[in-house]
Amino acid sequence: MPIVLPMSIGHTLLGLLESGPRHGYDLKRAFDEKFGQDRPLHYGQVYSTMSRLLKNGLVAVDGIEAGEGPERKRYAITDAGITDVQQWLATPEKPEPYLQSTLYIKVVLALLTHRDAGDILDTQRSEHLRMMRILTDRKRKGDLADQLICDHALFHLEADLRWLELTAARLDKLALAVTSR
């Protein structure tokens, strides 16, 4: 059950189309199976994305089938769509430095308002450990794709835990620094 990370839904749908033409329903099902078991796509999101890709010339309608309900369009990726996916895949993702995290803001505000910032850090540590247990269990039961995405999330949580410990050790210095400004 992979976790959906922020991504380009359009590029992902285009990539799925490279294996052959598909209907919107088939694209949604393939997306959900590969990437969206935790947060499946809504049908409206699939069809609005396909409409935008069609308008931009990245897909073409490969056929229309009449059924019991509305007509079903089958989409195929265009050469421009293949080029767009290739460029997207080759472009590195921007590393997120988290220089203004909400947790940091909470700690500083707690210090500024004379609340116990240590309690905030302890509560967050407990929540991180709880999530790490869930992910570790999921990783143990999952397939290779699930293991890899869980490892990614676990490594980020471990980095957060190191920050929580470091911040807890420096709370007195941080309190002096933020209240003396």
Tab-separated table of N, CA, C and O in Angstrom, residues 43-154:
chain	number	residue	atom	x	y	z
A	43	TYR	N	-12.634	10.301	-9.223
A	43	TYR	CA	-12.909	10.257	-10.663
A	43	TYR	C	-12.865	11.647	-11.273
A	43	TYR	O	-12.329	11.831	-12.361
A	44	GLY	N	-13.410	12.633	-10.573
A	44	GLY	CA	-13.408	13.994	-11.094
A	44	GLY	C	-12.009	14.503	-11.345
A	44	GLY	O	-11.761	15.229	-12.311
A	45	GLN	N	-11.073	14.114	-10.486
A	45	GLN	CA	-9.684	14.536	-10.655
A	45	GLN	C	-9.074	13.891	-11.900
A	45	GLN	O	-8.341	14.533	-12.644
A	46	VAL	N	-9.408	12.626	-12.134
A	46	VAL	CA	-8.897	11.943	-13.321
A	46	VAL	C	-9.417	12.639	-14.574
A	46	VAL	O	-8.641	12.983	-15.478
A	47	TYR	N	-10.723	12.868	-14.628
A	47	TYR	CA	-11.310	13.416	-15.854
A	47	TYR	C	-10.939	14.886	-16.070
A	47	TYR	O	-10.719	15.297	-17.205
A	48	SER	N	-10.809	15.652	-15.010
A	48	SER	CA	-10.368	17.041	-15.202
A	48	SER	C	-8.911	17.079	-15.662
A	48	SER	O	-8.537	17.901	-16.504
A	49	THR	N	-8.092	16.187	-15.132
A	49	THR	CA	-6.691	16.108	-15.558
A	49	THR	C	-6.606	15.666	-17.013
A	49	THR	O	-5.847	16.242	-17.805
A	50	MET	N	-7.399	14.669	-17.391
A	50	MET	CA	-7.374	14.192	-18.777
A	50	MET	C	-7.852	15.289	-19.727
A	50	MET	O	-7.304	15.439	-20.825
A	51	SER	N	-8.821	16.067	-19.310
A	51	SER	CA	-9.309	17.170	-20.128
A	51	SER	C	-8.200	18.196	-20.364
A	51	SER	O	-8.010	18.689	-21.482
A	52	ARG	N	-7.440	18.505	-19.308
A	52	ARG	CA	-6.327	19.454	-19.423
A	52	ARG	C	-5.227	18.889	-20.316
A	52	ARG	O	-4.677	19.586	-21.167
A	53	LEU	N	-4.915	17.597	-20.164
A	53	LEU	CA	-3.883	16.967	-20.991
A	53	LEU	C	-4.307	16.943	-22.458
A	53	LEU	O	-3.483	17.138	-23.354
A	54	LEU	N	-5.593	16.722	-22.701
A	54	LEU	CA	-6.135	16.728	-24.060
A	54	LEU	C	-6.011	18.124	-24.677
A	54	LEU	O	-5.539	18.289	-25.798
A	55	LYS	N	-6.397	19.132	-23.887
A	55	LYS	CA	-6.317	20.528	-24.347
A	55	LYS	C	-4.877	20.923	-24.665
A	55	LYS	O	-4.625	21.668	-25.608
A	56	ASN	N	-3.922	20.402	-23.894
A	56	ASN	CA	-2.513	20.743	-24.090
A	56	ASN	C	-1.817	19.863	-25.127
A	56	ASN	O	-0.610	19.982	-25.331
A	57	GLY	N	-2.558	18.955	-25.748
A	57	GLY	CA	-2.001	18.118	-26.800
A	57	GLY	C	-1.114	16.989	-26.316
A	57	GLY	O	-0.351	16.421	-27.101
A	58	LEU	N	-1.200	16.641	-25.037
A	58	LEU	CA	-0.355	15.579	-24.487
A	58	LEU	C	-1.021	14.211	-24.582
A	58	LEU	O	-0.354	13.178	-24.470
A	59	VAL	N	-2.343	14.194	-24.775
A	59	VAL	CA	-3.094	12.968	-25.043
A	59	VAL	C	-4.064	13.263	-26.183
A	59	VAL	O	-4.361	14.423	-26.485
A	60	ALA	N	-4.541	12.188	-26.782
A	60	ALA	CA	-5.570	12.287	-27.816
A	60	ALA	C	-6.646	11.262	-27.499
A	60	ALA	O	-6.372	10.253	-26.836
A	61	VAL	N	-7.854	11.521	-27.972
A	61	VAL	CA	-8.923	10.535	-27.810
A	61	VAL	C	-8.677	9.461	-28.861
A	61	VAL	O	-8.604	9.746	-30.061
A	62	ASP	N	-8.531	8.223	-28.405
A	62	ASP	CA	-8.203	7.097	-29.277
A	62	ASP	C	-9.462	6.339	-29.698
A	62	ASP	O	-9.411	5.499	-30.564
A	63	GLY	N	-10.569	6.653	-29.049
A	63	GLY	CA	-11.826	5.991	-29.389
A	63	GLY	C	-12.890	6.369	-28.381
A	63	GLY	O	-12.585	6.777	-27.261
A	64	ILE	N	-14.124	6.240	-28.797
A	64	ILE	CA	-15.256	6.512	-27.913
A	64	ILE	C	-16.184	5.309	-27.992
A	64	ILE	O	-16.521	4.840	-29.081
A	65	GLU	N	-16.549	4.790	-26.834
A	65	GLU	CA	-17.435	3.632	-26.778
A	65	GLU	C	-18.723	4.031	-26.092
A	65	GLU	O	-18.710	4.681	-25.053
A	66	ALA	N	-19.821	3.604	-26.677
A	66	ALA	CA	-21.121	3.822	-26.045
A	66	ALA	C	-21.348	2.688	-25.057
A	66	ALA	O	-20.966	1.549	-25.298
A	67	GLY	N	-21.944	3.023	-23.948
A	67	GLY	CA	-22.236	2.014	-22.942
A	67	GLY	C	-23.592	2.286	-22.336
A	67	GLY	O	-24.393	3.048	-22.881
A	68	GLU	N	-23.859	1.639	-21.223
A	68	GLU	CA	-25.129	1.870	-20.531
A	68	GLU	C	-25.201	3.287	-19.971
A	68	GLU	O	-26.258	3.865	-19.889
A	69	GLY	N	-24.075	3.826	-19.593
A	69	GLY	CA	-24.019	5.181	-19.055
A	69	GLY	C	-23.484	6.139	-20.111
A	69	GLY	O	-23.722	5.968	-21.307
A	70	PRO	N	-22.729	7.130	-19.672
A	70	PRO	CA	-22.157	8.089	-20.621
A	70	PRO	C	-21.119	7.409	-21.518
A	70	PRO	O	-20.593	6.349	-21.196
A	71	GLU	N	-20.830	8.033	-22.645
A	71	GLU	CA	-19.816	7.520	-23.552
A	71	GLU	C	-18.473	7.459	-22.832
A	71	GLU	O	-18.164	8.318	-22.016
A	72	ARG	N	-17.700	6.430	-23.170
A	72	ARG	CA	-16.383	6.265	-22.545
A	72	ARG	C	-15.309	6.601	-23.558
A	72	ARG	O	-15.219	5.980	-24.613
A	73	LYS	N	-14.486	7.595	-23.212
A	73	LYS	CA	-13.368	7.972	-24.083
A	73	LYS	C	-12.151	7.142	-23.712
A	73	LYS	O	-11.852	6.946	-22.537
A	74	ARG	N	-11.467	6.676	-24.722
A	74	ARG	CA	-10.210	5.981	-24.521
A	74	ARG	C	-9.114	6.962	-24.934
A	74	ARG	O	-9.136	7.519	-26.023
A	75	TYR	N	-8.172	7.182	-24.038
A	75	TYR	CA	-7.104	8.154	-24.257
A	75	TYR	C	-5.806	7.453	-24.636
A	75	TYR	O	-5.497	6.381	-24.122
A	76	ALA	N	-5.040	8.104	-25.492
A	76	ALA	CA	-3.710	7.621	-25.870
A	76	ALA	C	-2.729	8.780	-25.712
A	76	ALA	O	-3.073	9.935	-25.956
A	77	ILE	N	-1.536	8.452	-25.290
A	77	ILE	CA	-0.503	9.479	-25.137
A	77	ILE	C	0.019	9.884	-26.515
A	77	ILE	O	0.123	9.055	-27.420
A	78	THR	N	0.309	11.148	-26.695
A	78	THR	CA	0.877	11.653	-27.948
A	78	THR	C	2.399	11.687	-27.827
A	78	THR	O	2.961	11.498	-26.743
A	79	ASP	N	3.058	11.963	-28.944
A	79	ASP	CA	4.519	12.121	-28.908
A	79	ASP	C	4.911	13.255	-27.961
A	79	ASP	O	5.897	13.147	-27.224
A	80	ALA	N	4.127	14.336	-27.982
A	80	ALA	CA	4.399	15.456	-27.063
A	80	ALA	C	4.245	15.001	-25.616
A	80	ALA	O	5.001	15.424	-24.740
A	81	GLY	N	3.275	14.127	-25.344
A	81	GLY	CA	3.083	13.601	-23.995
A	81	GLY	C	4.247	12.742	-23.555
A	81	GLY	O	4.711	12.826	-22.411
A	82	ILE	N	4.766	11.913	-24.476
A	82	ILE	CA	5.926	11.069	-24.158
A	82	ILE	C	7.132	11.946	-23.834
A	82	ILE	O	7.850	11.704	-22.862
A	83	THR	N	7.338	12.975	-24.634
A	83	THR	CA	8.445	13.915	-24.393
A	83	THR	C	8.279	14.598	-23.038
A	83	THR	O	9.241	14.743	-22.277
A	84	ASP	N	7.047	14.993	-22.712
A	84	ASP	CA	6.779	15.670	-21.444
A	84	ASP	C	7.073	14.756	-20.256
A	84	ASP	O	7.679	15.186	-19.272
A	85	VAL	N	6.665	13.494	-20.343
A	85	VAL	CA	6.949	12.532	-19.265
A	85	VAL	C	8.454	12.341	-19.126
A	85	VAL	O	8.984	12.330	-18.007
A	86	GLN	N	9.142	12.201	-20.266
A	86	GLN	CA	10.593	12.002	-20.227
A	86	GLN	C	11.287	13.175	-19.541
A	86	GLN	O	12.162	12.992	-18.704
A	87	GLN	N	10.873	14.390	-19.867
A	87	GLN	CA	11.470	15.574	-19.242
A	87	GLN	C	11.167	15.611	-17.744
A	87	GLN	O	12.036	15.946	-16.932
A	88	TRP	N	9.942	15.262	-17.372
A	88	TRP	CA	9.561	15.257	-15.963
A	88	TRP	C	10.363	14.217	-15.184
A	88	TRP	O	10.871	14.494	-14.102
A	89	LEU	N	10.509	13.024	-15.762
A	89	LEU	CA	11.282	11.974	-15.087
A	89	LEU	C	12.746	12.359	-14.929
A	89	LEU	O	13.379	12.010	-13.932
A	90	ALA	N	13.286	13.087	-15.896
A	90	ALA	CA	14.701	13.465	-15.868
A	90	ALA	C	14.984	14.668	-14.975
A	90	ALA	O	16.141	14.955	-14.665
A	91	THR	N	13.938	15.367	-14.537
A	91	THR	CA	14.115	16.555	-13.706
A	91	THR	C	14.145	16.149	-12.234
A	91	THR	O	13.180	15.561	-11.736
A	92	PRO	N	15.235	16.445	-11.518
A	92	PRO	CA	15.283	16.067	-10.101
A	92	PRO	C	14.257	16.857	-9.286
A	92	PRO	O	13.926	17.999	-9.601
A	93	GLU	N	13.750	16.203	-8.262
A	93	GLU	CA	12.830	16.867	-7.342
A	93	GLU	C	13.626	17.801	-6.435
A	93	GLU	O	14.746	17.488	-6.038
A	94	LYS	N	13.037	18.916	-6.098
A	94	LYS	CA	13.702	19.881	-5.216
A	94	LYS	C	13.720	19.317	-3.793
A	94	LYS	O	12.677	18.982	-3.242
A	95	PRO	N	14.907	19.188	-3.207
A	95	PRO	CA	14.961	18.747	-1.811
A	95	PRO	C	14.247	19.768	-0.918
A	95	PRO	O	14.384	20.973	-1.105
A	96	GLU	N	13.472	19.274	0.014
A	96	GLU	CA	12.724	20.148	0.918
A	96	GLU	C	13.507	20.341	2.208
A	96	GLU	O	13.654	19.406	2.989
A	97	PRO	N	14.029	21.539	2.445
A	97	PRO	CA	14.839	21.746	3.645
A	97	PRO	C	14.027	21.952	4.926
A	97	PRO	O	14.572	21.914	6.004
A	98	TYR	N	12.736	22.174	4.839
A	98	TYR	CA	11.890	22.359	6.024
A	98	TYR	C	12.426	23.443	6.961
A	98	TYR	O	12.480	23.266	8.168
A	99	LEU	N	12.838	24.568	6.391
A	99	LEU	CA	13.416	25.619	7.208
A	99	LEU	C	12.384	26.336	8.074
A	99	LEU	O	12.745	26.974	9.049
A	100	GLN	N	11.145	26.265	7.749
A	100	GLN	CA	10.103	26.875	8.583
A	100	GLN	C	9.021	25.849	8.885
A	100	GLN	O	7.888	25.970	8.458
A	101	SER	N	9.367	24.818	9.608
A	101	SER	CA	8.393	23.779	9.907
A	101	SER	C	7.404	24.265	10.961
A	101	SER	O	7.718	25.096	11.824
A	102	THR	N	6.216	23.728	10.883
A	102	THR	CA	5.169	24.063	11.857
A	102	THR	C	5.615	23.679	13.264
A	102	THR	O	5.343	24.402	14.226
A	103	LEU	N	6.302	22.551	13.376
A	103	LEU	CA	6.756	22.117	14.695
A	103	LEU	C	7.732	23.127	15.308
A	103	LEU	O	7.627	23.465	16.487
A	104	TYR	N	8.655	23.648	14.520
A	104	TYR	CA	9.574	24.657	15.018
A	104	TYR	C	8.799	25.889	15.486
A	104	TYR	O	9.069	26.443	16.558
A	105	ILE	N	7.829	26.297	14.692
A	105	ILE	CA	7.014	27.464	15.056
A	105	ILE	C	6.283	27.218	16.374
A	105	ILE	O	6.239	28.098	17.241
A	106	LYS	N	5.742	26.017	16.560
A	106	LYS	CA	5.045	25.694	17.818
A	106	LYS	C	5.991	25.774	19.016
A	106	LYS	O	5.631	26.301	20.073
A	107	VAL	N	7.201	25.259	18.851
A	107	VAL	CA	8.177	25.283	19.947
A	107	VAL	C	8.523	26.732	20.307
A	107	VAL	O	8.511	27.107	21.485
A	108	VAL	N	8.788	27.542	19.305
A	108	VAL	CA	9.146	28.944	19.568
A	108	VAL	C	7.965	29.688	20.190
A	108	VAL	O	8.143	30.445	21.162
A	109	LEU	N	6.769	29.480	19.664
A	109	LEU	CA	5.596	30.153	20.252
A	109	LEU	C	5.348	29.711	21.690
A	109	LEU	O	4.963	30.525	22.539
A	110	ALA	N	5.563	28.434	21.965
A	110	ALA	CA	5.412	27.965	23.343
A	110	ALA	C	6.397	28.699	24.253
A	110	ALA	O	6.025	29.148	25.351
A	111	LEU	N	7.627	28.846	23.811
A	111	LEU	CA	8.625	29.555	24.607
A	111	LEU	C	8.252	31.028	24.772
A	111	LEU	O	8.376	31.583	25.874
A	112	LEU	N	7.783	31.645	23.694
A	112	LEU	CA	7.412	33.065	23.761
A	112	LEU	C	6.210	33.312	24.666
A	112	LEU	O	6.084	34.384	25.249
A	113	THR	N	5.332	32.317	24.768
A	113	THR	CA	4.117	32.480	25.576
A	113	THR	C	4.229	31.773	26.923
A	113	THR	O	3.231	31.576	27.604
A	114	HIS	N	5.446	31.401	27.270
A	114	HIS	CA	5.758	30.796	28.569
A	114	HIS	C	4.991	29.497	28.817
A	114	HIS	O	4.572	29.216	29.936
A	115	ARG	N	4.836	28.734	27.755
A	115	ARG	CA	4.278	27.388	27.877
A	115	ARG	C	5.429	26.400	27.870
A	115	ARG	O	6.562	26.740	27.539
A	116	ASP	N	5.149	25.149	28.177
A	116	ASP	CA	6.193	24.126	28.251
A	116	ASP	C	6.475	23.560	26.854
A	116	ASP	O	5.733	22.704	26.364
A	117	ALA	N	7.528	24.031	26.237
A	117	ALA	CA	7.911	23.545	24.912
A	117	ALA	C	8.362	22.087	24.971
A	117	ALA	O	8.223	21.346	23.997
A	118	GLY	N	8.865	21.669	26.102
A	118	GLY	CA	9.262	20.270	26.278
A	118	GLY	C	8.077	19.331	26.121
A	118	GLY	O	8.213	18.242	25.565
A	119	ASP	N	6.905	19.753	26.613
A	119	ASP	CA	5.697	18.935	26.441
A	119	ASP	C	5.344	18.783	24.965
A	119	ASP	O	4.928	17.718	24.522
A	120	ILE	N	5.504	19.862	24.218
A	120	ILE	CA	5.221	19.810	22.779
A	120	ILE	C	6.163	18.819	22.111
A	120	ILE	O	5.740	17.987	21.299
A	121	LEU	N	7.434	18.887	22.447
A	121	LEU	CA	8.410	17.964	21.873
A	121	LEU	C	8.126	16.518	22.280
A	121	LEU	O	8.212	15.607	21.442
A	122	ASP	N	7.753	16.290	23.543
A	122	ASP	CA	7.431	14.940	24.008
A	122	ASP	C	6.210	14.375	23.294
A	122	ASP	O	6.195	13.211	22.892
A	123	THR	N	5.190	15.207	23.140
A	123	THR	CA	3.972	14.769	22.453
A	123	THR	C	4.285	14.425	20.999
A	123	THR	O	3.819	13.415	20.469
A	124	GLN	N	5.093	15.264	20.362
A	124	GLN	CA	5.453	15.013	18.959
A	124	GLN	C	6.300	13.761	18.839
A	124	GLN	O	6.127	12.969	17.911
A	125	ARG	N	7.214	13.564	19.758
A	125	ARG	CA	8.056	12.362	19.751
A	125	ARG	C	7.182	11.116	19.838
A	125	ARG	O	7.361	10.153	19.085
A	126	SER	N	6.200	11.139	20.730
A	126	SER	CA	5.285	9.999	20.868
A	126	SER	C	4.521	9.734	19.572
A	126	SER	O	4.337	8.584	19.168
A	127	GLU	N	4.086	10.803	18.927
A	127	GLU	CA	3.348	10.651	17.663
A	127	GLU	C	4.255	10.101	16.558
A	127	GLU	O	3.839	9.245	15.782
A	128	HIS	N	5.487	10.563	16.510
A	128	HIS	CA	6.435	10.036	15.524
A	128	HIS	C	6.705	8.552	15.781
A	128	HIS	O	6.731	7.755	14.836
A	129	LEU	N	6.906	8.177	17.022
A	129	LEU	CA	7.165	6.774	17.349
A	129	LEU	C	5.956	5.897	17.008
A	129	LEU	O	6.111	4.775	16.520
A	130	ARG	N	4.755	6.418	17.253
A	130	ARG	CA	3.533	5.676	16.911
A	130	ARG	C	3.486	5.438	15.405
A	130	ARG	O	3.246	4.325	14.941
A	131	MET	N	3.748	6.474	14.625
A	131	MET	CA	3.724	6.339	13.167
A	131	MET	C	4.831	5.406	12.689
A	131	MET	O	4.633	4.616	11.765
A	132	MET	N	5.987	5.450	13.328
A	132	MET	CA	7.081	4.560	12.945
A	132	MET	C	6.711	3.096	13.195
A	132	MET	O	7.054	2.223	12.391
A	133	ARG	N	5.997	2.826	14.290
A	133	ARG	CA	5.549	1.449	14.560
A	133	ARG	C	4.576	0.980	13.481
A	133	ARG	O	4.663	-0.150	12.987
A	134	ILE	N	3.651	1.849	13.095
A	134	ILE	CA	2.682	1.507	12.048
A	134	ILE	C	3.402	1.224	10.733
A	134	ILE	O	3.127	0.223	10.056
A	135	LEU	N	4.327	2.098	10.362
A	135	LEU	CA	5.045	1.921	9.104
A	135	LEU	C	5.947	0.683	9.123
A	135	LEU	O	6.079	-0.013	8.111
A	136	THR	N	6.556	0.424	10.260
A	136	THR	CA	7.415	-0.756	10.376
A	136	THR	C	6.594	-2.028	10.215
A	136	THR	O	7.002	-2.965	9.524
A	137	ASP	N	5.416	-2.066	10.815
A	137	ASP	CA	4.533	-3.217	10.668
A	137	ASP	C	4.078	-3.358	9.217
A	137	ASP	O	4.066	-4.454	8.657
A	138	ARG	N	3.722	-2.253	8.624
A	138	ARG	CA	3.283	-2.251	7.222
A	138	ARG	C	4.411	-2.708	6.303
A	138	ARG	O	4.195	-3.474	5.370
A	139	LYS	N	5.615	-2.240	6.575
A	139	LYS	CA	6.785	-2.623	5.783
A	139	LYS	C	7.025	-4.127	5.881
A	139	LYS	O	7.298	-4.788	4.877
A	140	ARG	N	6.893	-4.669	7.076
A	140	ARG	CA	7.123	-6.091	7.308
A	140	ARG	C	6.137	-6.949	6.502
A	140	ARG	O	6.483	-7.998	5.994
A	141	LYS	N	4.909	-6.457	6.347
A	141	LYS	CA	3.863	-7.213	5.654
A	141	LYS	C	3.787	-6.897	4.163
A	141	LYS	O	3.099	-7.596	3.419
A	142	GLY	N	4.460	-5.831	3.715
A	142	GLY	CA	4.270	-5.337	2.358
A	142	GLY	C	5.163	-5.974	1.316
A	142	GLY	O	6.113	-6.689	1.625
A	143	ASP	N	4.837	-5.668	0.072
A	143	ASP	CA	5.668	-6.090	-1.047
A	143	ASP	C	6.850	-5.127	-1.157
A	143	ASP	O	6.994	-4.206	-0.344
A	144	LEU	N	7.687	-5.339	-2.155
A	144	LEU	CA	8.896	-4.527	-2.287
A	144	LEU	C	8.583	-3.049	-2.440
A	144	LEU	O	9.232	-2.202	-1.814
A	145	ALA	N	7.576	-2.715	-3.253
A	145	ALA	CA	7.221	-1.303	-3.435
A	145	ALA	C	6.807	-0.685	-2.107
A	145	ALA	O	7.208	0.428	-1.778
A	146	ASP	N	6.011	-1.400	-1.340
A	146	ASP	CA	5.569	-0.899	-0.040
A	146	ASP	C	6.741	-0.773	0.921
A	146	ASP	O	6.836	0.186	1.687
A	147	GLN	N	7.655	-1.727	0.894
A	147	GLN	CA	8.827	-1.663	1.761
A	147	GLN	C	9.666	-0.422	1.450
A	147	GLN	O	10.116	0.277	2.364
A	148	LEU	N	9.844	-0.142	0.178
A	148	LEU	CA	10.660	1.017	-0.203
A	148	LEU	C	10.003	2.331	0.195
A	148	LEU	O	10.672	3.236	0.710
A	149	ILE	N	8.689	2.457	-0.020
A	149	ILE	CA	8.026	3.719	0.331
A	149	ILE	C	7.960	3.873	1.851
A	149	ILE	O	8.098	4.978	2.372
A	150	CYS	N	7.809	2.772	2.566
A	150	CYS	CA	7.825	2.847	4.034
A	150	CYS	C	9.218	3.228	4.536
A	150	CYS	O	9.342	4.013	5.480
A	151	ASP	N	10.269	2.677	3.914
A	151	ASP	CA	11.628	3.073	4.287
A	151	ASP	C	11.819	4.574	4.092
A	151	ASP	O	12.407	5.240	4.952
A	152	HIS	N	11.333	5.102	2.985
A	152	HIS	CA	11.455	6.538	2.715
A	152	HIS	C	10.814	7.336	3.848
A	152	HIS	O	11.411	8.272	4.394
A	153	ALA	N	9.603	6.966	4.211
A	153	ALA	CA	8.901	7.674	5.289
A	153	ALA	C	9.614	7.481	6.627
A	153	ALA	O	9.747	8.433	7.415
A	154	LEU	N	10.086	6.275	6.893
A	154	LEU	CA	10.782	6.015	8.164
A	154	LEU	C	12.068	6.818	8.290
A	154	LEU	O	12.385	7.331	9.363
